[in-house]
Coordinates of C-alpha atoms and ligand atoms in Angstrom, one line a residue:
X10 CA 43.0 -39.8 19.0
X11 CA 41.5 -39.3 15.3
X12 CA 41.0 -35.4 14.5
X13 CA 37.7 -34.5 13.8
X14 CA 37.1 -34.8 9.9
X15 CA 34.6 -32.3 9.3
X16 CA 32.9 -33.2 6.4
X17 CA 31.2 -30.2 5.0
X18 CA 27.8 -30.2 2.4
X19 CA 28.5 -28.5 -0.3
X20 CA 26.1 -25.7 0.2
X21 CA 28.4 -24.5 3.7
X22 CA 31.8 -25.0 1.7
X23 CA 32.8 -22.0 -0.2
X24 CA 30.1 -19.3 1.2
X25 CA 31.6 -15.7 1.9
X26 CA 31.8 -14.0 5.2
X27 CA 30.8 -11.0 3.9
X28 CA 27.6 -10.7 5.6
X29 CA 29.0 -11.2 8.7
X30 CA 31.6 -8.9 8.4
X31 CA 28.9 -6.2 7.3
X32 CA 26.6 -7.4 10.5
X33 CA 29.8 -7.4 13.0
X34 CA 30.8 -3.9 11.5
X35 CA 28.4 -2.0 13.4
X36 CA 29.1 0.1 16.4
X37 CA 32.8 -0.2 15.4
X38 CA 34.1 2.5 17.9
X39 CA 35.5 5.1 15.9
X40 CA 34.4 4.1 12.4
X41 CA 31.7 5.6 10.7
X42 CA 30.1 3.0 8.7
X43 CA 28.4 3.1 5.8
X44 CA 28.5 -0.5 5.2
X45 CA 25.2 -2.5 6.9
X46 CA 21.7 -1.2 5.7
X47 CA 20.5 -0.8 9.2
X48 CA 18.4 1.5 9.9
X49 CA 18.7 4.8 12.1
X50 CA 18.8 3.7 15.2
X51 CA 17.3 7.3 16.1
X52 CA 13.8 6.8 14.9
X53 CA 13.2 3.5 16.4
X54 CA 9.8 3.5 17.8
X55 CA 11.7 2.9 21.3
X56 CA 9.1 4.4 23.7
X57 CA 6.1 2.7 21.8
X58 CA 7.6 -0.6 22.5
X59 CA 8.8 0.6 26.4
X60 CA 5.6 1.8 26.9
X61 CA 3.2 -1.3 25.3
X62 CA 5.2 -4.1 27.3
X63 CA 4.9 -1.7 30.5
X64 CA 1.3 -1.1 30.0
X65 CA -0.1 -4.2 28.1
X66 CA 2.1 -7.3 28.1
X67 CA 0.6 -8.5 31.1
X68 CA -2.5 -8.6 29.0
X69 CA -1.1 -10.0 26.2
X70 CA 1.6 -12.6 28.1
X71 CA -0.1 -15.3 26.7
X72 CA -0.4 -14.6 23.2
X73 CA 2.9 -13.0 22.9
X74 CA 5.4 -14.9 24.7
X75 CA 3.6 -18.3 23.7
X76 CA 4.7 -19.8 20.1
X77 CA 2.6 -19.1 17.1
X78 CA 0.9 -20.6 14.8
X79 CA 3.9 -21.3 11.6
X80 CA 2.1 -19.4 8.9
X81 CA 1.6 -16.4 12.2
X82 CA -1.2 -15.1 14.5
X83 CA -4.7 -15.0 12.9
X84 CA -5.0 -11.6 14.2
X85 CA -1.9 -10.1 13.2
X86 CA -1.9 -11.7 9.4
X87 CA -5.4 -10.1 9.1
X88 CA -3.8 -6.0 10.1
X89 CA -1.0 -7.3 8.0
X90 CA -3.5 -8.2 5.5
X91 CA -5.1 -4.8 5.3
X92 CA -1.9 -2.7 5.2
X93 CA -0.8 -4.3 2.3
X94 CA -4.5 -3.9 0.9
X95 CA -4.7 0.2 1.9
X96 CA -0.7 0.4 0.8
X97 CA -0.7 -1.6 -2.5
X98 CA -4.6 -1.9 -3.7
X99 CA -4.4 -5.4 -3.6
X100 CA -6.1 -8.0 -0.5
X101 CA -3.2 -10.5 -0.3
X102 CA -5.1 -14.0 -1.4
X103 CA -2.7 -15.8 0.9
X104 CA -0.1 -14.1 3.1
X105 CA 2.1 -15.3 5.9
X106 CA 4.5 -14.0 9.3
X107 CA 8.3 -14.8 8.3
X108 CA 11.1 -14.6 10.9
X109 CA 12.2 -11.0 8.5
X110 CA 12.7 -11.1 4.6
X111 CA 15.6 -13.2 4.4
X112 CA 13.7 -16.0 6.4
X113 CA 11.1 -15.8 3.2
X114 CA 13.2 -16.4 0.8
X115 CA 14.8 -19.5 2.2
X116 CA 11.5 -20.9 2.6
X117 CA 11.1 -19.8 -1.5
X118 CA 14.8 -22.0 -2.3
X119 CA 13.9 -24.8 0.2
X120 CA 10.4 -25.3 -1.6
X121 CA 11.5 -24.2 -5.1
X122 CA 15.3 -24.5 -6.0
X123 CA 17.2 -28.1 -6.8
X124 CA 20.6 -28.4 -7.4
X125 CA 21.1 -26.5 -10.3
X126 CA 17.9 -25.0 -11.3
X127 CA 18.1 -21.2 -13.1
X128 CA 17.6 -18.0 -11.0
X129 CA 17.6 -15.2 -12.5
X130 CA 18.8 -11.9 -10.8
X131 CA 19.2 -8.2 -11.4
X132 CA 23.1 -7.5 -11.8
X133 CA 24.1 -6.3 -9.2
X134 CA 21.6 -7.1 -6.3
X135 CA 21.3 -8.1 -2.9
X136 CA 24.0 -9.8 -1.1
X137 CA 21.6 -12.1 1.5
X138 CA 19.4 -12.9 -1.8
X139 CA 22.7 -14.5 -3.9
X140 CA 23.6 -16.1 -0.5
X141 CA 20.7 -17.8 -0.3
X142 CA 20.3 -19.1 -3.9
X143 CA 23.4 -20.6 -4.0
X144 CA 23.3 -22.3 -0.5
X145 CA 20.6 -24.3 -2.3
X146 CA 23.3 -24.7 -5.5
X147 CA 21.3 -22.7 -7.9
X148 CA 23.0 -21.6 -10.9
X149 CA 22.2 -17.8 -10.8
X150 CA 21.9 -15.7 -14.1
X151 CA 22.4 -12.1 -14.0
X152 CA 19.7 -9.5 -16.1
X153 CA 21.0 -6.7 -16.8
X154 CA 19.5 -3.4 -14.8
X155 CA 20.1 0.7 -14.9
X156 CA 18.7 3.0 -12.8
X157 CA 15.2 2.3 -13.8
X158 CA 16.0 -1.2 -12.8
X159 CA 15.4 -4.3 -14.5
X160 CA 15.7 -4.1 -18.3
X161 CA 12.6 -6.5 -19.8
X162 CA 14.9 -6.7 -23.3
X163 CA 17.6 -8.4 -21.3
X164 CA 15.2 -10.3 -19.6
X165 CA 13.4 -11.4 -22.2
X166 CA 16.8 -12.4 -23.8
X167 CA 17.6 -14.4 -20.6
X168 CA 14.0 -16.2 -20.9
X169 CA 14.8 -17.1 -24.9
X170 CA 17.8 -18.7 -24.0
X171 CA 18.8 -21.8 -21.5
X172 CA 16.4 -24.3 -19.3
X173 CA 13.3 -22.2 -18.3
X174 CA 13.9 -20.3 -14.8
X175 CA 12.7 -21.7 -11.7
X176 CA 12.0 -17.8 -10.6
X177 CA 13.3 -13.7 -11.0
X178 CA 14.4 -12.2 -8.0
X179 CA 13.9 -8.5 -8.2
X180 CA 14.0 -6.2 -5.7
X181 CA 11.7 -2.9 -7.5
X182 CA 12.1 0.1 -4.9
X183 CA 15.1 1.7 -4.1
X184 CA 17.0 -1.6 -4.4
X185 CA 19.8 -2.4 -2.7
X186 CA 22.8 -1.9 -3.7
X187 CA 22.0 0.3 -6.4
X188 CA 18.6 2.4 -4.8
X189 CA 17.5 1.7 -8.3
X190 CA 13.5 2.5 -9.1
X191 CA 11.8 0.1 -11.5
X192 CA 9.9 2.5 -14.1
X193 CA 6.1 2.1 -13.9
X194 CA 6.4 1.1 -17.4
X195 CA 9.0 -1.7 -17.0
X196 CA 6.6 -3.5 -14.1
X197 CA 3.9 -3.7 -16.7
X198 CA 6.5 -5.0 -19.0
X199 CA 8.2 -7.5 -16.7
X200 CA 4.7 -9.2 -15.4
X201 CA 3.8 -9.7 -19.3
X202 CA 6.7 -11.0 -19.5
X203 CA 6.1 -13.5 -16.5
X204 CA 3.0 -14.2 -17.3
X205 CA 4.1 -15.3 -20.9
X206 CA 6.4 -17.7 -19.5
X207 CA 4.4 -18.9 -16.2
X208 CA 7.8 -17.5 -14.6
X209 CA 7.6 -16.9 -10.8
X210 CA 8.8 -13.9 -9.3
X211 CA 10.0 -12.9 -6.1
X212 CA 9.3 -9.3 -5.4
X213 CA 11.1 -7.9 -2.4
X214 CA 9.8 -4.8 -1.1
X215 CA 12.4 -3.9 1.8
X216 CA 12.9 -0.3 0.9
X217 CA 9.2 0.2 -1.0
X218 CA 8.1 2.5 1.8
X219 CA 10.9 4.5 2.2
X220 CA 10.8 6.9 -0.9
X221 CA 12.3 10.2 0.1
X222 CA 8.9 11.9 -1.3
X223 CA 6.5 8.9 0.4
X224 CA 5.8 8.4 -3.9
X225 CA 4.8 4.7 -5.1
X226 CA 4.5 2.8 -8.2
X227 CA 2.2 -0.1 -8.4
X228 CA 3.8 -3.1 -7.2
X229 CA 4.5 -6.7 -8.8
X230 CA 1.9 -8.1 -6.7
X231 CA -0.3 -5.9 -7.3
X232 CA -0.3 -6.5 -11.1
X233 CA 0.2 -10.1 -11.2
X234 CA -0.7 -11.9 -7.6
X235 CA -0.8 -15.1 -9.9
X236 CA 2.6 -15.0 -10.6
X237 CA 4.3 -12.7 -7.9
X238 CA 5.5 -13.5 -4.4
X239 CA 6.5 -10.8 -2.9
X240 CA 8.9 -11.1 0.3
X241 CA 8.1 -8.2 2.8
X242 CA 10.3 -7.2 5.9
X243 CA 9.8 -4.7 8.9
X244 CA 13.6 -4.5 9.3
X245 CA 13.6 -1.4 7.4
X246 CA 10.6 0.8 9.1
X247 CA 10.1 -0.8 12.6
X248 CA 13.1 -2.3 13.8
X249 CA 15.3 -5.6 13.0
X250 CA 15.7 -6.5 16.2
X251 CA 12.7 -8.3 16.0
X252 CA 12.9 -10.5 12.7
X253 CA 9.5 -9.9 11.2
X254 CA 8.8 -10.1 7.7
X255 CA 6.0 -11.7 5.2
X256 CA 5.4 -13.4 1.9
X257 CA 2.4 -13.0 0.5
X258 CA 1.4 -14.7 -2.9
X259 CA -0.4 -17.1 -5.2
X260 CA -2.2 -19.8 -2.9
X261 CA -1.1 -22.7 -4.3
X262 CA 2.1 -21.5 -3.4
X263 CA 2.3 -20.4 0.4
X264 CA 1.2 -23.5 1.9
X265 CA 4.4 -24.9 0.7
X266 CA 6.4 -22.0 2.2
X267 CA 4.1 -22.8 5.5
X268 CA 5.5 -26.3 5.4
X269 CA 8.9 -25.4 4.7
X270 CA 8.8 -22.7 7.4
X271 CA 7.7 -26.1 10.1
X272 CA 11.5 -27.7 8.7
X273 CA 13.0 -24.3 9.9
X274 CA 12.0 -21.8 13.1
X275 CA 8.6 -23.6 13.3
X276 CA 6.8 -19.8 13.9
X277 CA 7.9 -16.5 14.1
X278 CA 8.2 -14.7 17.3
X279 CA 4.8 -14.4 19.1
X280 CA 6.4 -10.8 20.8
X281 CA 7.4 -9.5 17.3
X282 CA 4.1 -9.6 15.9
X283 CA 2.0 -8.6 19.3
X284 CA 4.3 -5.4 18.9
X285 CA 3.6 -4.9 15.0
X286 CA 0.1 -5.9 15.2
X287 CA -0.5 -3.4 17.8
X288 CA 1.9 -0.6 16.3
X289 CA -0.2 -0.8 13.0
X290 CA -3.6 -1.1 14.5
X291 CA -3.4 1.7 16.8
X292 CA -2.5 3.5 13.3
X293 CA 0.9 5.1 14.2
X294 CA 3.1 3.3 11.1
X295 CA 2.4 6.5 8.8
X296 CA 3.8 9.4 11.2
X297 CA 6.5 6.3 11.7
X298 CA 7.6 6.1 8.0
X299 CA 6.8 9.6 7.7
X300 CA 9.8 10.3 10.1
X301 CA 12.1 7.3 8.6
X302 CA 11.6 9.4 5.0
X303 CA 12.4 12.8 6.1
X304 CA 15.1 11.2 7.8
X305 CA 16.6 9.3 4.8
X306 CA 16.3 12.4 2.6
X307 CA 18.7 14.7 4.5
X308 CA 21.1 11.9 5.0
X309 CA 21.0 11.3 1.6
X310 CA 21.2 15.2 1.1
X311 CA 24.4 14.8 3.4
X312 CA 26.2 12.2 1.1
X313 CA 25.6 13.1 -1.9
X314 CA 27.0 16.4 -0.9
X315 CA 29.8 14.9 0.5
X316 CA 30.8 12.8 -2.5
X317 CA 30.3 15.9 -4.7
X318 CA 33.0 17.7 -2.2
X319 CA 35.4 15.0 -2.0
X320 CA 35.4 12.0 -4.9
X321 CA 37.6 13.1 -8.0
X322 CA 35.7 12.5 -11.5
X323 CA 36.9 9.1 -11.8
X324 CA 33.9 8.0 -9.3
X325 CA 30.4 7.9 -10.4
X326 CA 27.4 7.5 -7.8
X327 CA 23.6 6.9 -8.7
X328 CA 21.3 8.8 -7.3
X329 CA 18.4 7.2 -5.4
X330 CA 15.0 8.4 -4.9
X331 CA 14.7 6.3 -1.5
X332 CA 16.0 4.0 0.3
X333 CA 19.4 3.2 2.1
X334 CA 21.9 3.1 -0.4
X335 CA 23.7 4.6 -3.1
X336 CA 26.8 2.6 -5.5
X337 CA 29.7 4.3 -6.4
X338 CA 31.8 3.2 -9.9
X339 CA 35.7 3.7 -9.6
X340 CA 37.8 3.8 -12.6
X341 CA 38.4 0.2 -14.1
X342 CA 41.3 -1.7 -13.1
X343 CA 40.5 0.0 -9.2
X344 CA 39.8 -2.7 -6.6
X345 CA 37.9 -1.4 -3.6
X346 CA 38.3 -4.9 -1.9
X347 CA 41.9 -4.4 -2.1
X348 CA 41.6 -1.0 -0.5
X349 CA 39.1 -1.8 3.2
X350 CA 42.5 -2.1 5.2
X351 CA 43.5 1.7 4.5
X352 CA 39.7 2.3 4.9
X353 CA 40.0 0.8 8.6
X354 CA 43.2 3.0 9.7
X355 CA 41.0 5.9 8.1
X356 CA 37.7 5.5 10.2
X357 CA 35.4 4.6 7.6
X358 CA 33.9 1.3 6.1
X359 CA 32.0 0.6 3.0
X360 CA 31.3 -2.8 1.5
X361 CA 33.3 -3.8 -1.7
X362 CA 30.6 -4.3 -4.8
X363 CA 31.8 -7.6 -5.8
X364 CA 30.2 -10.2 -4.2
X365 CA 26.8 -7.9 -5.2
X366 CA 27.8 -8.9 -9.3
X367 CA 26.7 -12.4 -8.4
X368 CA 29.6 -14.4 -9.8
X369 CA 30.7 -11.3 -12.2
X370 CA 34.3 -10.3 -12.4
X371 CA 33.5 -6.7 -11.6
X372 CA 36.2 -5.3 -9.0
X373 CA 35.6 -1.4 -9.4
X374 CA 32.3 -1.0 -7.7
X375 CA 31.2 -0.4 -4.0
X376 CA 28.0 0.6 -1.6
X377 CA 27.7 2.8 0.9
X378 CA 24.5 3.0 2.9
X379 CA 23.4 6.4 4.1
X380 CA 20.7 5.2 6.4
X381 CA 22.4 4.7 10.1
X382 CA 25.0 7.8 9.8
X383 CA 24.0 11.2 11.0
X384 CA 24.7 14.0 8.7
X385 CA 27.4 15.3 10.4
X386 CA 29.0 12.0 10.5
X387 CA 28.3 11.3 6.6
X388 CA 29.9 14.8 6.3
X389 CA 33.1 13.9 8.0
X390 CA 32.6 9.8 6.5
X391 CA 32.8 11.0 3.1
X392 CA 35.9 13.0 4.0
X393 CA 37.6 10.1 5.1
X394 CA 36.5 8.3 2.1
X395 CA 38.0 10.6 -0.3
X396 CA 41.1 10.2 1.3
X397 CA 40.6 5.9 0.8
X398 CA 40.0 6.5 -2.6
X399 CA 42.2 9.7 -3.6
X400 CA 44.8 7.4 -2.5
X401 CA 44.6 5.1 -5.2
X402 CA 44.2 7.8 -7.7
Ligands
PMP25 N1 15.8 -7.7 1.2 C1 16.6 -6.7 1.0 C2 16.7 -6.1 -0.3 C3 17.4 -6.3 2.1 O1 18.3 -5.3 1.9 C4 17.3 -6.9 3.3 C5 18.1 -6.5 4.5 N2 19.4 -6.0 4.3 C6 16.4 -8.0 3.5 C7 15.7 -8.4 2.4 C8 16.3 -8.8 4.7 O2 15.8 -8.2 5.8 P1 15.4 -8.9 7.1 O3 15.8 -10.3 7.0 O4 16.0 -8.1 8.2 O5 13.9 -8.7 7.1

């Protein structure tokens, strides 16, 4: 008998696991995770949904449990539609339901990316988002970034340089890894700068509703719609278990993403976006996020206590004003990859910062999310990650 010669394309040879690992890492008995950015599971809107498929699923059966229309139900795009109108100040000119954020931005490489075309990326940035540009073999740049996110100099450096980019990824609010905040001033810069160069960019708002304080600053699409998509998810306020996101952007551009979405899931769950449409029409997603903020403030409160109390001066941490996540910088010539099997016997995980550096050769980094932890168990978490670290001290 021949053995099977699997002859893998080169987009599935050579792609990490790390996602997985992150995914698989929850409800790890015994660990206390701070890797995965899911959400608190103890603010899931868990009697909303009980209480809508008791009371009016058999109503709905066949809308929700039928497929959908690819770009999404008329009905829910339009209570999409205005949220992002009453949220952002701008009435999306085109708009449509993806199966969750990272759905969008495949459709965004499928329709955009060649072999080899330039993406540029904050450095570091979001694991799924590097994933997913080089599945399609795109040669990813880094920008530089600091806590006020993107630097337009560095950008503008990038732009001067090299073929022209096929699209900027940037993720403006709370970004993961980092929880970075793109200054007000540096979004006006940035779209200037798009604008100059007819550069597309994809703006992914994951975290933008989930400032500690509720605050906002204008977003891409807001300033630009002729030059911004921007890739939205309900992962991080509703729930991922039902893979719901959007893109919404110029219109020349989403019937592409419609077309590229009918060579992939073909629609987005019909049940998803019953649920979401009728979550946001009956008007409950502001005492929702409302929750999910106060929520993520004392758990951040929690951690950043805890590293105070128990990482030597060698570690550095930013300090986010939202979000999930904060980074921690070790001492150069520390490897925190090197250091997840003493993590494991310790009862904590984090996620190493490489593969976040997209391509860099930066070793001494990692993220910890403080969104699914309780405070007592980020108290005890960042015990046992003092311990991981001290070691190596
Ligand atoms: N963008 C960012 C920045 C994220 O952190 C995530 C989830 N980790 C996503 C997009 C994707 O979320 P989903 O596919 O669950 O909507």
């Amino acid at each position: 008998m021949t053995e099977l010669d699997l002859r893998l394309a080169r987009r599935a040879a050579g792609s990490g696991d790390e996602l997985s690992a992150i995914l698989s890492s929850v409800n790890a008995p015994g660990m206390i995770t701070f890797s995965g950015g899911f959400p608190a599971p103890d603010i899931f809107p868990a009697d909303f949904v009980r209480e809508q498929a008791v009371a009016e699923l058999g109503g709905a059966a066949a809308v929700a449990l039928q497929y959908t229309p690819t770009e999404g139900l008329a009905s829910f795009r339009a209570v999409l539609a205005s949220w992002v109108k009453e949220s952002q100040g701008v009435a999306p000119d085109d708009l449509m339901v993806t199966s969750g954020g990272i759905e969008a931005l495949q459709l965004i490489c499928r329709t955009l990316l060649d072999p080899g075309d330039r993406v540029l990326v904050e450095s570091p940035t979001y694991l799924g988002a590097i994933t997913a540009f080089s599945g399609f073999e795109a040669r990813i740049d880094v920008v530089a970034a600091d806590h006020d996110g993107l630097d337009p100099d560095a950008l503008a450096a990038a732009l001067a340089t090299g073929p022209a980019p096929k699209l900027l990824y940037v993720i403006p609010d709370f970004q993961n890894p980092t929880g970075a905040w793109l200054s007000t001033e540096r979004r006006h810069a940035l779209v200037a700068l798009a604008r100059r160069h007819g550069l597309l960019v994809v703006e992914d708002v994951a975290y933008r509703e989930l400032g500690f304080a509720g605050e906002q600053r204008p977003s891409l699409y807001s300033l630009a719609p002729d030059v911004v998509v921007q890739v939205g998810t309900f992962s991080k306020i509703l729930f991922p278990g039902v893979r719901l996101g959007w893109a919404a952007g110029p219109p020349a551009l989403i019937p592409h993403l419609v077309r590229a979405k009918q060579n992939s899931d073909q629609c987005a769950g019909g049940f998803g976006q019953w649920l979401a449409e009728s979550f946001l029409r009956d008007g409950r997603l502001e005492a929702q996020l409302a929750r999910a903020r106060a929520a993520y403030a004392a758990r951040w409160a929690a951690m950043s206590a805890g590293l105070t109390t128990h990482l030597g001066p060698e570690f550095s941490w930013s300090e986010p004003r939202g979000g999930f996540f904060t980074w921690v910088t070790g001492p150069p010539g520390l490897d925190t990859a090197t250091l997840l099997p003493r993590a494991r016997e310790c009862g904590v995980a984090f996620v190493p910062g490489a593969p976040f550096h997209a391509g860099r050769d930066v070793h001494h980094t990692l993220r910890l999310a403080f969104s699914a932890t309780t405070p007592d168990e980020i108290a005890e978490g960042t015990r046992r990650l003092g311990l991981v670290l001290g070691a190596d001290r």
